[in-house]
Short mmCIF file of C-alpha atoms in Angstrom, two decimals:
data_model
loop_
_atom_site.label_atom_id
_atom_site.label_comp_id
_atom_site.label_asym_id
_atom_site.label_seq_id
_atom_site.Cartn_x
_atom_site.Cartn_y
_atom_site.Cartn_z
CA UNK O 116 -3.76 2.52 32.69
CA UNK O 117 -5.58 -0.17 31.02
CA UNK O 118 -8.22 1.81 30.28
CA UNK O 119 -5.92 4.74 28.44
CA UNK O 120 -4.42 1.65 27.00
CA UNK O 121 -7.28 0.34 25.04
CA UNK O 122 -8.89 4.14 23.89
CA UNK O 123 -5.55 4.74 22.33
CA UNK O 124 -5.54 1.34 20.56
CA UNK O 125 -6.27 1.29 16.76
CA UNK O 126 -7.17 -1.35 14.29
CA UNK O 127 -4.80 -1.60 11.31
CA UNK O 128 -5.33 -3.37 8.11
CA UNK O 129 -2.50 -4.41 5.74
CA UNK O 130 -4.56 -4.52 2.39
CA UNK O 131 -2.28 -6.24 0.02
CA UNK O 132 -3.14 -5.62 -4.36
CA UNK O 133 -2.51 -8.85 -6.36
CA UNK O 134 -2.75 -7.52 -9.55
CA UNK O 135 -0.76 -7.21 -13.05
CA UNK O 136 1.13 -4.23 -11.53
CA UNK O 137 2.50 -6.06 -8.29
CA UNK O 138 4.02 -8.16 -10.79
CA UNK O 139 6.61 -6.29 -11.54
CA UNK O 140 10.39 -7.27 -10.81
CA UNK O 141 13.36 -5.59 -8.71
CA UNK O 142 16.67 -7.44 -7.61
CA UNK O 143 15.03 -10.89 -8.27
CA UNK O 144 11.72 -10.49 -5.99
CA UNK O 145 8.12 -9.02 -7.44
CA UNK O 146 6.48 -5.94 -5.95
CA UNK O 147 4.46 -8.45 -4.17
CA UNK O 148 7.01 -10.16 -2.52
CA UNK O 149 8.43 -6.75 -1.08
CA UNK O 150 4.76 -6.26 0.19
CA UNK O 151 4.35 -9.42 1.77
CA UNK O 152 7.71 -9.10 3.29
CA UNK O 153 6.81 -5.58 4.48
CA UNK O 154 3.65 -6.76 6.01
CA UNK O 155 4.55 -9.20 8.01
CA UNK O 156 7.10 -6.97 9.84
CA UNK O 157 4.62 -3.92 10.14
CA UNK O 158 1.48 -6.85 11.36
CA UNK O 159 4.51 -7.82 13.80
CA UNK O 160 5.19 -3.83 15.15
CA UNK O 161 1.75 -3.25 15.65
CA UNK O 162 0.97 -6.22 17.58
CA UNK O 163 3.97 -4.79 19.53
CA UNK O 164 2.19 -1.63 19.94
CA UNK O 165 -0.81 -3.20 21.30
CA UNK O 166 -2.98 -2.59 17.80
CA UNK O 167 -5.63 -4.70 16.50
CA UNK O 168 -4.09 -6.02 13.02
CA UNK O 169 -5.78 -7.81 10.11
CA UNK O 170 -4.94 -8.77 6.43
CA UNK O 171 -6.68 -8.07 3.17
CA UNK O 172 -5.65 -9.65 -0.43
CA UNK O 173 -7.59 -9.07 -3.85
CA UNK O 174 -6.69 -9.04 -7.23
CA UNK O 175 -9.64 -8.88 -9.67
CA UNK O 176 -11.62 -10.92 -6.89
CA UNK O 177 -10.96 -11.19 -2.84
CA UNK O 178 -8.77 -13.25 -1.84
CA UNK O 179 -8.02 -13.16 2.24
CA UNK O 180 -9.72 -11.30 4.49
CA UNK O 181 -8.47 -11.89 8.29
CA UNK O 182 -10.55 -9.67 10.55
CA UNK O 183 -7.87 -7.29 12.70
CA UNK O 184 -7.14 -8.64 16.36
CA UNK O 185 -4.69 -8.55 18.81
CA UNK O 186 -4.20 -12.31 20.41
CA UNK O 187 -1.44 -13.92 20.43
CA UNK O 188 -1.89 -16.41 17.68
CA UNK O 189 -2.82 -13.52 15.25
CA UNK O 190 1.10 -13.03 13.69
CA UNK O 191 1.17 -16.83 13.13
CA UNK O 192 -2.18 -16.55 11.10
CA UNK O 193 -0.88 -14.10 8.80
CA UNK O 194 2.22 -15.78 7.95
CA UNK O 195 0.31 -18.81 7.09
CA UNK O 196 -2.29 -16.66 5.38
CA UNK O 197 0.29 -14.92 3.07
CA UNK O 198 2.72 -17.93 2.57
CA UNK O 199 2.93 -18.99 -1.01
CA UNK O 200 0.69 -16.13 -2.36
CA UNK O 201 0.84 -15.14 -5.84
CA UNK O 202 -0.27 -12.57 -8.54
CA UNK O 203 -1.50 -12.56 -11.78
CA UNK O 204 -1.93 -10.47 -14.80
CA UNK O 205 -4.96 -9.23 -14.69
CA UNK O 206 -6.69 -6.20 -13.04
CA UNK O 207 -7.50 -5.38 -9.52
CA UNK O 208 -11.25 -4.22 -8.86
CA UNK O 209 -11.09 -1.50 -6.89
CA UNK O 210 -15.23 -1.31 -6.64
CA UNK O 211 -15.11 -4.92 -5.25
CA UNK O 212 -12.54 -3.77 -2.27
CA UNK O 213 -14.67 -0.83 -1.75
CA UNK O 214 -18.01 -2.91 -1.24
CA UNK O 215 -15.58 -5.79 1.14
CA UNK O 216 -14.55 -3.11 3.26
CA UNK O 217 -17.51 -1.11 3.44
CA UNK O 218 -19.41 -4.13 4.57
CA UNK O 219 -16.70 -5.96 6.46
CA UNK O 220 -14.92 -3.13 8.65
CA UNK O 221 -17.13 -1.43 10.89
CA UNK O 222 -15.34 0.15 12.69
CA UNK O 223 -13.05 3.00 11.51
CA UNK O 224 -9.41 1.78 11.45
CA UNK O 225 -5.79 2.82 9.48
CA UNK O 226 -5.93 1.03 6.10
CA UNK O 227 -2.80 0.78 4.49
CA UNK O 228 -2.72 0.00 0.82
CA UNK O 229 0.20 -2.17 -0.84
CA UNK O 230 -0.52 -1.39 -4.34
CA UNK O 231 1.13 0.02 -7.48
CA UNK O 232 0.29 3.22 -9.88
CA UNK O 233 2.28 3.58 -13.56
CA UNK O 234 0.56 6.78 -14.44
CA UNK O 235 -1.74 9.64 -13.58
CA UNK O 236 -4.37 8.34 -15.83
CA UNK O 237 -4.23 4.97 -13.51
CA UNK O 238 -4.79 6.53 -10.54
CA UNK O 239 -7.54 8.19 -11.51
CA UNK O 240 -9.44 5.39 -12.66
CA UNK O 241 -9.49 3.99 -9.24
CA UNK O 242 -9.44 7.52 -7.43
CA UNK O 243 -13.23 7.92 -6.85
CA UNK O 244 -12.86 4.57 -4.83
CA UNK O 245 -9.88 5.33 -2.78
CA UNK O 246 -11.74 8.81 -1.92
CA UNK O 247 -14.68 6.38 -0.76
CA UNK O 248 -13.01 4.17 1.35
CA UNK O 249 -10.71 7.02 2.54
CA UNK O 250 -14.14 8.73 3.81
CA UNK O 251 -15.17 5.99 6.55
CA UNK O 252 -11.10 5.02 7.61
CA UNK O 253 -7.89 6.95 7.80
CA UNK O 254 -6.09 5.55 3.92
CA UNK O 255 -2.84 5.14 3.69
CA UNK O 256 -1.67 3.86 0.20
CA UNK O 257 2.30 2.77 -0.13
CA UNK O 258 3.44 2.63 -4.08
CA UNK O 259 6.69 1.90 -5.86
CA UNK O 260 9.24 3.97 -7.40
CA UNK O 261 10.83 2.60 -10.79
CA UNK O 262 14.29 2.50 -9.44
CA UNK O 263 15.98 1.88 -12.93
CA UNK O 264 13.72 5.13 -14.76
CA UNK O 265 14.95 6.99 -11.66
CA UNK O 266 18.55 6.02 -12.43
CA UNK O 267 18.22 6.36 -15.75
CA UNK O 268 16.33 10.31 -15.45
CA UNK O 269 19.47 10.94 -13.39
CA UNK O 270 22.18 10.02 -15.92
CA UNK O 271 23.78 12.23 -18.75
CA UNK O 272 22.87 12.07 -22.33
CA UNK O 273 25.80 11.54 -24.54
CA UNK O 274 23.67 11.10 -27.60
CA UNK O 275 20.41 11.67 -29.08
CA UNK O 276 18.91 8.05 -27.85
CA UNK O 277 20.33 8.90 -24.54
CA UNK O 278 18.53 11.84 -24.70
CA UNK O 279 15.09 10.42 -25.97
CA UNK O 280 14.97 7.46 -22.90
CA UNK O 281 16.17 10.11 -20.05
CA UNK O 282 13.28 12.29 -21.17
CA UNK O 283 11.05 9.41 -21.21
CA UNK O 284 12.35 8.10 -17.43
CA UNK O 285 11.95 11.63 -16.32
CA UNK O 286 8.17 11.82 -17.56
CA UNK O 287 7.51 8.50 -16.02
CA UNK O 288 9.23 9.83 -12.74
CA UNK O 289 7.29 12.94 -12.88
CA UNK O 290 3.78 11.35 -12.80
CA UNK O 291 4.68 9.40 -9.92
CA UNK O 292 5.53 12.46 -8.39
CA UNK O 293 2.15 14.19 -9.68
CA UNK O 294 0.14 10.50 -7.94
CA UNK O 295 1.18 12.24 -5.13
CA UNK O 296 0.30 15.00 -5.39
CA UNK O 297 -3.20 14.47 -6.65
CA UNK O 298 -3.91 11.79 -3.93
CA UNK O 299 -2.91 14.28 -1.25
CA UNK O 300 -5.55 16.44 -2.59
CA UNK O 301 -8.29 14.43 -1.47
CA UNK O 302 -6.83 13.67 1.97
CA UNK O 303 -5.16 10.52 1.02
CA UNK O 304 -1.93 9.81 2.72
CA UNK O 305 0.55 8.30 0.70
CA UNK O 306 4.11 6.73 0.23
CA UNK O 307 6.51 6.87 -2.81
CA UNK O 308 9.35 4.19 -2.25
CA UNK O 309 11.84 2.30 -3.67
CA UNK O 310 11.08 -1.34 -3.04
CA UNK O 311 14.21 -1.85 -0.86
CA UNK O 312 13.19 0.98 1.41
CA UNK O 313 9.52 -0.23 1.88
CA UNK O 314 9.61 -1.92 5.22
CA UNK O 315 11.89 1.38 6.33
CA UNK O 316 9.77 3.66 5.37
CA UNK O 317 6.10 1.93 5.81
CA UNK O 318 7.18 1.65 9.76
CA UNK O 319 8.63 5.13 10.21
CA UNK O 320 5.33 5.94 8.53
CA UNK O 321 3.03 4.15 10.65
CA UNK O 322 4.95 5.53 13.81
CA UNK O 323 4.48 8.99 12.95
CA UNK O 324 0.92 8.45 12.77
CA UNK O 325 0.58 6.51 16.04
CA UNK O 326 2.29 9.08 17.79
CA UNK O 327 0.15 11.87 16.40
CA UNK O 328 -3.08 9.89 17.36
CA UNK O 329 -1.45 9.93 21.08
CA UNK O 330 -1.34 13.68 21.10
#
């Protein structure tokens, strides 16, 4: 049993982007906040589930790195590592994660991706490397919905502004849409929540693919 125990354990890393886009307010928190929330509750379900979990930050340079284990101390380290973090305005360097990870995770593990994409164009800019780190470990990148463009695409026009900023919500909703579309493409797993459904939604995810590596 302990044997089957430890083949079918996994090493997990909540990678956690700092940047100008994680600045970005809903009902009082930033994006970042609703990552940091969500990781410590994921770190805490995969401790639970006998996975080997560590923490990345960056912004436009590294910030934590907290290689992935499975004592018992390991939940109290990252809440102390992500108490009082912060972002900033300017932007992440995706090259720089790329080269940390490459050199710093040997082994292949689930990376999943707190992060935040606007537009197609700002995926793409990245996109050659998320397809490089998503060749040596299994990607997973979690992104945000605009909740108030998607309630705003969903309302009726009653007049010819109304019209203009419904079409402009419903562009903006469509290239999130397209994000995941085109990440998919190359293999990339992906999530497209609202911020109050992160947690939710990053756990069910996670689950899925835990049972699916038990099969």
């Amino acid at each position: 049993v302990n044997n089957y125990t430890d083949e079918k354990s996994q090493q997990v890393y909540c990678i956690i982007d700092k940047g100008r886009l994680m600045k970005m307010p809903f009902n009082n928190l930033s994006l970042l906040d609703y990552a940091i929330n969500s990781t410590l509750v994921l770190s805490n379900v995969c401790l639970q589930k006998q996975d080997r979990v560590g923490l990345i930050t960056f912004s436009n340079k590294m910030g934590t790195l907290l290689a992935a284990d499975r004592k018992p101390v390991q939940m109290a380290n990252i809440l102390q590592l992500l108490y009082n973090q912060e972002t900033d305005y300017l932007e992440s360097d995706y090259e720089m994660l790329y080269l940390q990870i490459r050199s710093r995770i040997k082994q292949r593990s689930l990376l999943i991706l707190f992060t935040n994409f606007e537009s197609l164009s700002g995926l793409k800019r990245q996109l050659n490397y998320l397809r490089s780190i998503a060749k040596h470990h299994l990607l997973l990148v979690v992104f945000f919905e605009n909740s108030e463009l998607t309630q705003l695409a969903g309302k009726s026009a009653a007049n010819l502004e109304e019209v203009y900023v419904k079409t402009i919500a419903e562009k903006f909703a469509y290239e999130k849409r397209l994000i995941v579309k085109e990440l998919l493409k190359y293999g990339i797993l992906s999530i497209l929540t609202p911020p109050d459904k992160l947690t939710v939604n990053a756990i069910n995810k996670y689950l899925e693919l835990k049972a699916r590596q038990a099969t």
